[in-house]
Amino acid sequence: MAKPTFQLPARGASPDLELAKKAPKNADVYLVPVFKGEEGLELPASALLDDAALRTVLETLTAVGATGKADEITRVPAPEKVAADSIVAVGLGDSEDVTHETVRRAAGAAARSLTGVGTAVTTVGDFGLGPAVEGVALGAYQFRGIRSEEPTADALPVEKVIFLGDTKAAKDEFVTAQITAESVLLARDLVNTPASHLYPEAYAGILAAAGRDAGLDVEVLDEDALEKEGFGGILAVGRGSARPPRLVRLSWSPRKAKTSVALVGKGITFDTGGISLKPAAKMEDMISDMGGSAAVAATIIAAARLNLPVKVTATLPLAENMPSGTATRPGDVITHYGGLTSEIINTDAEGRLVLADALARASEDDPDYLVETATLTGAQMVALGARTAGVMGTDEFRDRVAGTGRSVGEPAWAMPLLEEQAEELKSPVADIRNSHNSRNAGMLFAGLYLSKFIHEDIEWAHVDIAGPSFNTGGVSGYTVKRATGVPVRTFVTLLRELAEQK
Ligand code: BES
Ligand code: MN
Ligand code: ZN
């Protein structure tokens, strides 16, 4: 792809990836998979080590205590005659139980251990080329932020990782994984960028440029256009900020498309809660409240780069939720795009207000499927923890999206919409209200609220990623700190499957 024309203040670093027919003359590291066998460590034969080298490396690894258990990293000197300085072995566990996710995680853990290395050649791809490529790209990723000094080479990710493969199928799998991983990294970069640098207007500019680079049609509505077209939810949420809201629409319309998919993503560039102000603790993490929109933008860019024969339209409402003298108040009634009205009980339930407009707009195009994702509720984490997304929607499609997530290592679980909460949606002054006075099932209430803006006959899924999109816990496998890029791989996989389906 041509060099991007869009500007972010900082991009995360990640290695160059290459597919080669055979190993280059020399490398700094050979990265090889090992297994935990019944009789100890197993080192599978591969294109990198001949029989003699294989025996020596296995002996050395065993001598220093390598067991082959999943994600275990062991580094030993390369034997003479091997064209690398050292051998890094990464455990894949029991060879009978290896899955794509095992390979992805091991590749990620290995890539993290290669910080400061120049070139590594790996045969981990022998056990899943695509997963190995994704694991390396995602695991090695480092976002350093905006700093006054350049990092030293020994602090940077491995510069280049070479995978081995010589068939057309290998080439296809490699390219698909690389494009997918690059989209995950784009989503991570966007989410990791602070609100000082990423506010609605700036973000819209970045998405427009990135969209054009990928060959998408781009439309950006500014505050005047939003006013004219009646996007009352987006305007209400953006009203408190000196930095006005935007609505970005990106479309990928290949001629051979048989299926159409609308994607929608929450783009709150910072969520203070507004007049219903959030507590100070961890409020800085609310730079990630645009994670849904970042994942959706990254997904449609991947769809274009993969030339998927499916029509995709992304609708991205961008706003900053701030308290001020111009901010929307609790008790206010707003009119959404399409005409439904909402009473605002809590200005911190702002995501659903901007999404309401966006879902109504996306529904108008009458897509076959509508998939939306948002860092919508703290209740998602209460229900499912920090890593598992909650999926609501029409029964069959909801289950399908949750299953797709699990199949690519982005855990997701189907959740119901509750009949009994219909009563709690009622307002004395508007069609519906944006919050209920209950501690029960907050994630499901938000899902029910959103359902009112989706036209009948559209298969839809809402994916609440409040926890999974931003990692505030430990690092493991290919999951690094802060932005994760979830659910880009779920969505790209879903689009690839929908493209093949008809
Ligand atoms: N952006 C938050 C949800 C969130 C919380 C995401 C923590 C990631 C981490 C959302 O806008 C919000 O504030 N939701 C409220 C809704 C409530 C006021 C009905 C919540 O979950 O507390
Ligand atoms: Mn909020
Ligand atoms: Zn929010």
Coordinates of C-alpha atoms and ligand atoms in Angstrom, one line a residue:
M1 CA 0.0 0.0 0.0
A2 CA 1.1 3.5 -0.7
K3 CA 2.4 5.5 2.3
P4 CA -0.5 6.8 4.3
T5 CA -1.4 10.5 4.0
F6 CA -3.2 10.6 7.3
Q7 CA -1.4 12.0 10.4
L8 CA -1.5 10.7 13.9
P9 CA 0.8 12.3 16.5
A10 CA 2.4 8.9 17.2
R11 CA 2.1 5.4 15.8
G12 CA 2.9 2.3 17.6
A13 CA 6.0 0.4 16.4
S14 CA 5.7 -3.1 15.0
P15 CA 8.1 -5.3 12.9
D16 CA 8.2 -5.6 9.2
L17 CA 6.7 -8.9 8.1
E18 CA 8.0 -11.0 5.2
L19 CA 7.1 -14.2 3.5
A20 CA 10.1 -16.0 2.0
K21 CA 10.5 -19.3 0.1
K22 CA 13.6 -20.1 2.1
A23 CA 15.6 -18.8 5.1
P24 CA 17.9 -15.9 4.2
K25 CA 21.7 -16.4 4.5
N26 CA 21.9 -15.0 8.0
A27 CA 19.6 -13.8 10.7
D28 CA 19.9 -12.8 14.3
V29 CA 17.4 -15.2 15.6
Y30 CA 15.7 -18.4 14.5
L31 CA 12.4 -18.6 16.2
V32 CA 11.3 -22.2 16.4
P33 CA 8.2 -23.9 18.0
V34 CA 8.7 -26.6 20.6
F35 CA 6.1 -29.0 22.2
K36 CA 5.7 -30.6 25.6
G37 CA 5.7 -34.3 24.9
E38 CA 5.2 -37.3 27.2
E39 CA 8.9 -38.0 27.1
G40 CA 10.0 -34.4 27.5
L41 CA 10.7 -31.6 25.1
E42 CA 9.9 -32.1 21.4
L43 CA 11.5 -30.0 18.6
P44 CA 9.8 -30.6 15.3
A45 CA 11.8 -30.9 12.1
S46 CA 11.7 -27.8 10.0
A47 CA 13.3 -26.0 7.1
L48 CA 15.6 -24.1 9.5
L49 CA 17.6 -26.9 11.2
D50 CA 19.2 -30.0 9.7
D51 CA 19.3 -33.3 11.6
A52 CA 22.5 -32.6 13.3
A53 CA 21.5 -29.0 14.3
L54 CA 18.1 -30.3 15.5
R55 CA 19.8 -32.8 17.8
T56 CA 22.2 -30.2 19.3
V57 CA 19.5 -27.6 19.8
L58 CA 17.2 -30.1 21.4
E59 CA 20.0 -31.1 23.8
T60 CA 20.8 -27.5 24.7
L61 CA 17.2 -26.6 25.2
T62 CA 16.6 -29.6 27.5
A63 CA 19.8 -28.9 29.4
V64 CA 18.6 -25.4 30.3
G65 CA 15.2 -26.7 31.4
A66 CA 12.9 -25.9 28.5
T67 CA 9.7 -27.9 28.8
G68 CA 7.7 -26.8 25.8
K69 CA 4.7 -25.6 27.8
A70 CA 2.6 -23.0 26.1
D71 CA 4.2 -19.5 25.7
E72 CA 7.5 -20.6 27.4
I73 CA 10.4 -18.7 25.8
T74 CA 13.9 -20.2 25.9
R75 CA 16.9 -18.6 24.2
V76 CA 20.1 -20.5 23.5
P77 CA 23.2 -19.9 21.3
A78 CA 22.8 -21.3 17.8
P79 CA 25.1 -24.3 17.0
E80 CA 28.0 -23.7 14.6
K81 CA 27.0 -23.9 10.9
V82 CA 23.5 -22.5 11.7
A83 CA 23.1 -19.2 10.0
A84 CA 21.8 -17.3 13.0
D85 CA 23.2 -16.0 16.3
S86 CA 20.7 -17.6 18.6
I87 CA 17.7 -19.9 18.7
V88 CA 14.6 -18.8 20.5
A89 CA 12.2 -21.6 21.2
V90 CA 8.6 -20.9 22.0
G91 CA 6.4 -23.5 23.6
L92 CA 3.1 -24.6 22.0
G93 CA 2.2 -27.0 24.7
D94 CA 1.0 -30.6 23.9
S95 CA 1.2 -31.1 20.1
E96 CA -2.2 -32.9 20.2
D97 CA -4.0 -29.8 21.5
V98 CA -2.5 -27.0 19.3
T99 CA -5.2 -24.5 18.1
H100 CA -4.9 -21.3 16.1
E101 CA -5.1 -19.4 19.4
T102 CA -2.3 -21.4 20.9
V103 CA -0.1 -20.4 17.9
R104 CA -1.2 -16.8 18.0
R105 CA -0.5 -16.4 21.7
A106 CA 2.9 -18.2 21.5
A107 CA 3.9 -16.1 18.5
G108 CA 2.9 -13.0 20.4
A109 CA 4.8 -14.0 23.5
A110 CA 7.8 -14.8 21.4
A111 CA 7.6 -11.5 19.5
R112 CA 7.6 -9.6 22.8
S113 CA 10.7 -11.4 23.9
L114 CA 12.6 -10.3 20.7
T115 CA 12.7 -6.6 21.7
G116 CA 15.9 -5.1 20.3
V117 CA 16.5 -7.9 17.8
G118 CA 17.2 -7.1 14.1
T119 CA 16.0 -10.0 12.0
A120 CA 14.2 -13.1 13.1
V121 CA 13.2 -16.1 10.9
T122 CA 10.5 -18.3 12.2
T123 CA 8.8 -21.7 11.5
V124 CA 6.1 -21.2 14.1
G125 CA 3.9 -20.6 10.9
D126 CA 4.3 -24.4 10.1
F127 CA 1.5 -24.8 12.7
G128 CA -0.7 -22.0 11.5
L129 CA 0.7 -19.3 9.2
G130 CA -2.0 -16.7 9.6
P131 CA -2.2 -17.0 13.4
A132 CA 1.6 -16.8 13.6
V133 CA 1.6 -13.6 11.5
E134 CA -1.1 -12.1 13.6
G135 CA 0.5 -13.1 16.9
V136 CA 3.9 -11.6 15.9
A137 CA 2.4 -8.3 14.6
L138 CA 0.1 -7.8 17.6
G139 CA 2.5 -9.1 20.3
A140 CA 5.5 -7.0 19.2
Y141 CA 3.4 -3.8 18.9
Q142 CA 4.6 -1.0 21.2
F143 CA 2.9 2.4 21.6
R144 CA 5.4 4.7 23.3
G145 CA 3.2 7.8 23.2
I146 CA 4.3 11.4 22.6
R147 CA 7.7 11.9 24.0
S148 CA 10.6 14.3 23.7
E149 CA 13.2 11.6 23.0
E150 CA 13.6 8.8 20.4
P151 CA 13.7 5.3 21.8
T152 CA 17.0 3.4 21.6
A153 CA 17.2 0.4 19.3
D154 CA 17.3 -2.1 22.1
A155 CA 14.0 -0.8 23.4
L156 CA 12.2 -1.2 20.0
P157 CA 10.3 -4.3 18.7
V158 CA 12.2 -6.8 16.5
E159 CA 12.8 -5.0 13.2
K160 CA 11.8 -7.8 10.8
V161 CA 10.3 -11.2 11.1
I162 CA 10.5 -13.6 8.1
F163 CA 8.0 -16.4 7.8
L164 CA 8.6 -19.4 5.5
G165 CA 6.1 -20.5 2.8
D166 CA 6.3 -21.2 -0.9
T167 CA 2.7 -22.0 -2.1
K168 CA 0.0 -19.7 -3.5
A169 CA -2.2 -20.7 -0.5
A170 CA 0.6 -19.6 1.9
K171 CA 1.0 -16.3 0.2
D172 CA -2.8 -15.7 0.4
E173 CA -2.9 -16.6 4.1
F174 CA 0.1 -14.4 4.8
V175 CA -1.4 -11.4 3.1
T176 CA -4.8 -11.8 4.6
A177 CA -3.3 -12.0 8.1
Q178 CA -0.9 -9.1 7.5
I179 CA -3.7 -6.8 6.3
T180 CA -5.9 -7.9 9.2
A181 CA -3.2 -7.3 11.7
E182 CA -2.4 -3.9 10.3
S183 CA -6.0 -2.9 10.8
V184 CA -5.9 -4.1 14.4
L185 CA -2.8 -1.9 14.9
L186 CA -4.5 1.1 13.3
A187 CA -7.4 0.7 15.7
R188 CA -4.9 0.4 18.6
D189 CA -3.1 3.6 17.5
L190 CA -6.3 5.5 17.3
V191 CA -7.5 4.3 20.7
N192 CA -4.1 5.0 22.3
T193 CA -4.0 8.6 21.0
P194 CA -5.1 11.0 23.8
A195 CA -8.1 13.3 23.5
S196 CA -5.7 16.3 23.4
H197 CA -4.7 15.1 20.0
L198 CA -7.8 13.1 18.9
Y199 CA -11.0 15.2 19.2
P200 CA -14.0 14.9 16.8
E201 CA -12.7 17.2 14.1
A202 CA -9.2 15.9 14.1
Y203 CA -10.4 12.3 14.3
A204 CA -12.8 12.9 11.4
G205 CA -9.9 14.2 9.3
I206 CA -7.8 11.2 10.1
L207 CA -10.6 8.7 9.3
A208 CA -11.3 10.6 6.0
A209 CA -7.7 10.5 4.9
A210 CA -7.2 6.8 6.0
G211 CA -10.5 6.0 4.2
R212 CA -9.5 7.7 1.0
D213 CA -6.1 6.0 1.1
A214 CA -7.9 2.6 1.1
G215 CA -10.2 3.6 -1.7
L216 CA -13.4 4.2 0.3
D217 CA -16.0 6.8 -0.3
V218 CA -15.9 9.4 2.5
E219 CA -18.5 11.8 3.8
V220 CA -18.1 14.0 6.9
L221 CA -21.0 15.9 8.4
D222 CA -19.9 18.9 10.5
E223 CA -22.1 20.5 13.2
D224 CA -24.1 22.6 10.7
A225 CA -24.9 19.6 8.6
L226 CA -25.8 17.6 11.7
E227 CA -28.2 20.4 12.7
K228 CA -29.7 20.6 9.3
E229 CA -30.3 16.8 9.1
G230 CA -31.6 16.4 12.6
F231 CA -28.9 14.4 14.4
G232 CA -30.2 15.6 17.8
G233 CA -28.4 12.8 19.8
I234 CA -24.9 13.5 18.4
L235 CA -25.4 17.3 18.9
A236 CA -26.8 16.9 22.4
V237 CA -23.7 14.9 23.5
G238 CA -21.3 17.3 21.8
R239 CA -23.0 20.4 23.1
G240 CA -20.8 20.8 26.2
S241 CA -17.5 20.7 24.4
A242 CA -15.7 23.6 22.7
R243 CA -14.8 21.0 20.0
P244 CA -17.9 20.2 18.0
P245 CA -19.1 16.8 16.9
R246 CA -18.9 15.1 13.5
L247 CA -20.5 12.2 11.8
V248 CA -18.2 10.2 9.5
R249 CA -19.5 7.9 6.8
L250 CA -17.2 5.5 5.0
S251 CA -18.3 3.1 2.2
W252 CA -16.8 0.3 0.3
S253 CA -19.0 -0.6 -2.7
P254 CA -17.5 -3.3 -4.8
R255 CA -19.5 -4.0 -8.0
K256 CA -19.7 -7.8 -7.4
A257 CA -21.2 -7.4 -3.9
K258 CA -24.3 -9.6 -3.1
T259 CA -24.6 -8.8 0.6
S260 CA -24.6 -5.4 2.4
V261 CA -23.4 -4.8 5.9
A262 CA -23.8 -1.6 7.9
L263 CA -21.2 -1.1 10.6
V264 CA -21.6 1.4 13.4
G265 CA -19.1 2.3 16.1
K266 CA -19.2 4.6 19.2
G267 CA -16.8 7.5 18.8
I268 CA -16.7 9.4 22.1
T269 CA -13.2 11.0 21.9
F270 CA -13.4 11.6 25.7
D271 CA -16.1 10.8 28.2
T272 CA -16.1 12.9 31.3
G273 CA -19.7 11.9 31.9
G274 CA -20.9 15.5 31.2
I275 CA -23.0 17.2 33.8
S276 CA -23.5 13.7 35.4
L277 CA -19.7 13.9 36.0
K278 CA -17.6 10.7 36.4
P279 CA -15.4 10.3 39.5
A280 CA -11.7 11.2 38.9
A281 CA -10.2 7.8 39.5
K282 CA -9.2 6.3 36.1
M283 CA -11.0 8.9 34.1
E284 CA -8.0 9.1 31.9
D285 CA -8.9 5.7 30.5
M286 CA -11.9 7.4 28.9
I287 CA -9.6 8.3 25.9
S288 CA -10.6 4.8 24.8
D289 CA -14.3 5.6 24.6
M290 CA -14.0 5.8 20.8
G291 CA -12.8 2.2 20.5
G292 CA -15.9 1.1 18.7
S293 CA -15.5 3.6 16.0
A294 CA -11.8 2.9 15.6
A295 CA -12.5 -0.9 15.3
V296 CA -15.2 -0.2 12.7
A297 CA -13.0 2.2 10.6
A298 CA -10.1 -0.3 10.7
T299 CA -12.5 -3.1 9.7
I300 CA -13.9 -1.3 6.6
I301 CA -10.3 -0.4 5.6
A302 CA -9.4 -4.1 5.8
A303 CA -12.4 -5.0 3.7
A304 CA -11.2 -2.7 1.0
R305 CA -7.6 -3.8 1.1
L306 CA -8.8 -7.5 1.0
N307 CA -11.1 -6.5 -1.9
L308 CA -14.0 -8.4 -0.2
P309 CA -17.1 -8.7 -2.5
V310 CA -19.5 -7.3 0.1
K311 CA -20.9 -3.8 0.4
V312 CA -19.9 -2.2 3.7
T313 CA -20.9 1.2 5.1
A314 CA -19.5 2.6 8.3
T315 CA -21.4 5.2 10.3
L316 CA -19.3 6.8 13.0
P317 CA -20.7 9.4 15.4
L318 CA -17.9 11.4 17.0
A319 CA -18.3 13.7 20.0
E320 CA -16.6 14.8 23.1
N321 CA -18.7 14.5 26.3
M322 CA -17.9 17.5 28.5
P323 CA -19.7 19.4 31.3
S324 CA -20.0 23.2 30.7
G325 CA -22.5 26.0 30.5
T326 CA -23.6 24.8 27.1
A327 CA -23.8 21.1 28.1
T328 CA -27.0 19.0 27.9
R329 CA -28.7 18.6 31.3
P330 CA -30.4 15.6 33.0
G331 CA -34.1 16.1 32.3
D332 CA -33.6 17.5 28.8
V333 CA -35.5 15.9 25.9
I334 CA -33.8 15.5 22.6
T335 CA -35.0 14.5 19.1
H336 CA -32.9 11.8 17.4
Y337 CA -32.3 11.4 13.7
G338 CA -35.5 9.8 12.4
G339 CA -37.7 11.5 15.0
L340 CA -37.7 9.3 18.2
T341 CA -37.3 11.4 21.3
S342 CA -35.2 10.6 24.5
E343 CA -35.4 12.0 27.9
I344 CA -31.9 12.3 29.3
I345 CA -31.7 10.9 32.8
N346 CA -28.0 10.6 33.0
T347 CA -25.6 12.5 30.7
D348 CA -23.0 9.8 31.3
A349 CA -25.2 7.4 29.3
E350 CA -24.1 9.3 26.2
G351 CA -22.9 6.5 24.0
R352 CA -26.4 5.2 23.3
L353 CA -27.5 8.8 22.4
V354 CA -25.0 9.2 19.6
L355 CA -25.5 5.6 18.5
A356 CA -29.2 6.1 18.3
D357 CA -28.8 8.7 15.6
A358 CA -26.2 6.6 13.8
L359 CA -28.2 3.3 14.0
A360 CA -31.3 5.1 12.6
R361 CA -29.2 6.6 9.8
A362 CA -27.5 3.2 9.0
S363 CA -30.9 1.4 9.0
E364 CA -32.2 3.8 6.4
D365 CA -29.9 2.2 3.8
D366 CA -31.7 -1.1 4.4
P367 CA -28.6 -3.3 4.9
D368 CA -28.8 -7.1 5.1
Y369 CA -26.9 -7.0 8.4
L370 CA -26.1 -4.2 10.9
V371 CA -23.2 -4.7 13.3
E372 CA -22.4 -2.1 15.9
T373 CA -19.8 -2.0 18.6
A374 CA -19.3 0.4 21.5
T375 CA -17.5 0.8 24.9
L376 CA -21.0 1.2 26.1
T377 CA -21.4 0.2 29.8
G378 CA -19.4 -0.5 32.9
A379 CA -22.1 -3.1 33.5
Q380 CA -20.5 -5.2 30.7
M381 CA -17.5 -5.8 32.9
V382 CA -19.7 -6.5 35.9
A383 CA -21.5 -9.2 33.9
L384 CA -18.6 -10.7 31.8
G385 CA -15.3 -9.4 33.1
A386 CA -12.7 -7.4 31.4
R387 CA -12.0 -9.7 28.4
T388 CA -15.3 -11.0 27.1
A389 CA -17.6 -8.8 25.0
G390 CA -21.3 -8.9 25.5
V391 CA -23.3 -9.5 22.3
M392 CA -27.0 -8.6 21.9
G393 CA -29.3 -8.5 18.9
T394 CA -31.5 -10.7 16.7
D395 CA -31.1 -14.2 18.0
E396 CA -29.4 -16.1 15.2
F397 CA -27.1 -13.4 14.1
R398 CA -26.1 -12.4 17.7
D399 CA -25.1 -16.0 18.3
R400 CA -23.1 -16.1 15.1
V401 CA -21.2 -12.9 15.9
A402 CA -20.4 -14.1 19.4
G403 CA -19.2 -17.4 17.9
T404 CA -17.0 -15.7 15.4
G405 CA -15.4 -13.7 18.2
R406 CA -14.6 -16.8 20.1
S407 CA -13.2 -18.5 17.0
V408 CA -10.6 -15.8 16.5
G409 CA -9.5 -15.4 20.1
E410 CA -11.7 -12.3 20.8
P411 CA -14.0 -13.9 23.5
A412 CA -17.7 -12.8 23.2
W413 CA -20.8 -14.1 24.7
A414 CA -24.5 -13.9 23.6
M415 CA -26.7 -11.9 26.1
P416 CA -30.5 -11.5 26.0
L417 CA -32.7 -8.5 25.6
L418 CA -35.2 -8.5 28.5
E419 CA -38.9 -8.2 27.9
E420 CA -39.3 -6.9 31.5
Q421 CA -37.1 -3.9 30.9
A422 CA -39.5 -2.5 28.3
E423 CA -41.3 -0.9 31.3
E424 CA -38.1 0.7 32.5
L425 CA -37.5 2.4 29.1
K426 CA -40.7 4.5 29.5
S427 CA -40.5 8.2 30.2
P428 CA -43.2 10.6 31.3
V429 CA -42.0 13.3 28.8
A430 CA -40.4 11.5 25.8
D431 CA -40.7 8.3 23.8
I432 CA -38.0 6.6 25.8
R433 CA -35.4 7.5 28.5
N434 CA -31.7 6.9 28.3
S435 CA -31.2 5.3 31.8
H436 CA -33.2 3.3 34.3
N437 CA -33.1 3.7 38.1
S438 CA -31.8 0.2 38.7
R439 CA -28.6 -1.5 39.3
N440 CA -29.7 -4.6 37.5
A441 CA -28.6 -5.6 34.0
G442 CA -27.3 -2.2 32.8
M443 CA -25.6 -3.7 29.7
L444 CA -28.9 -5.3 28.6
F445 CA -30.9 -2.1 29.2
A446 CA -28.5 -0.2 26.9
G447 CA -29.0 -3.0 24.3
L448 CA -32.7 -2.6 24.6
Y449 CA -32.5 1.1 24.2
L450 CA -30.4 0.7 21.0
S451 CA -32.9 -1.8 19.6
K452 CA -35.5 0.9 19.3
F453 CA -33.5 2.6 16.5
I454 CA -33.0 -0.4 14.3
H455 CA -35.5 -1.0 11.6
E456 CA -37.4 -4.3 11.5
D457 CA -36.1 -7.1 9.1
I458 CA -32.4 -6.2 9.7
E459 CA -30.3 -8.9 11.3
W460 CA -28.3 -7.0 13.8
A461 CA -25.8 -7.4 16.6
H462 CA -24.6 -5.0 19.3
V463 CA -21.2 -5.8 20.8
D464 CA -20.4 -4.1 24.1
I465 CA -16.6 -3.9 24.4
A466 CA -16.2 -1.6 27.4
G467 CA -13.7 -4.1 29.0
P468 CA -12.1 -6.0 26.0
S469 CA -11.1 -2.9 24.0
F470 CA -8.7 -1.5 26.5
N471 CA -6.4 -3.7 28.6
T472 CA -5.6 -2.2 32.1
G473 CA -4.5 -5.6 33.4
G474 CA -1.5 -7.7 32.7
V475 CA 0.3 -8.5 29.4
S476 CA 0.1 -12.0 27.9
G477 CA 0.4 -13.7 24.5
Y478 CA -0.4 -11.0 21.9
T479 CA -2.4 -8.9 24.3
V480 CA -0.4 -5.8 25.2
K481 CA -1.2 -2.9 27.5
R482 CA -3.9 -0.4 26.8
A483 CA -5.6 -0.6 23.3
T484 CA -6.2 -4.1 22.1
G485 CA -7.9 -3.5 18.8
V486 CA -10.8 -5.7 19.7
P487 CA -13.1 -6.6 17.9
V488 CA -11.4 -5.9 14.5
R489 CA -10.5 -9.5 13.9
T490 CA -14.0 -10.7 14.7
F491 CA -15.5 -8.1 12.3
V492 CA -13.0 -8.8 9.5
T493 CA -13.6 -12.5 9.8
L494 CA -17.4 -12.0 9.8
L495 CA -17.1 -9.9 6.6
R496 CA -14.9 -12.5 5.0
E497 CA -17.5 -15.2 5.8
L498 CA -20.5 -13.1 4.7
A499 CA -18.6 -12.4 1.4
E500 CA -18.3 -16.2 0.8
Q501 CA -21.8 -17.1 2.0
K502 CA -24.0 -16.3 -1.0
Ligands
BES1 N1 -18.0 5.0 28.4 C1 -18.8 4.5 29.5 C2 -18.7 3.0 29.7 C3 -17.4 2.5 30.1 C4 -17.0 2.5 31.5 C5 -16.5 2.1 29.2 C6 -15.8 2.0 31.9 C7 -15.2 1.6 29.6 C8 -14.9 1.6 31.0 C9 -20.3 4.9 29.2 O1 -20.5 6.1 28.5 C10 -20.9 5.1 30.6 O2 -20.5 6.0 31.2 N2 -21.8 4.3 30.9 C11 -22.5 4.4 32.2 C12 -24.0 4.3 31.9 C13 -24.9 4.6 33.1 C14 -24.7 6.1 33.4 C15 -26.3 4.2 32.8 C16 -22.0 3.3 33.1 O3 -21.7 2.2 32.6 O4 -21.8 3.6 34.3
MN2 MN -20.5 7.8 29.7
ZN3 ZN -19.0 6.6 27.2

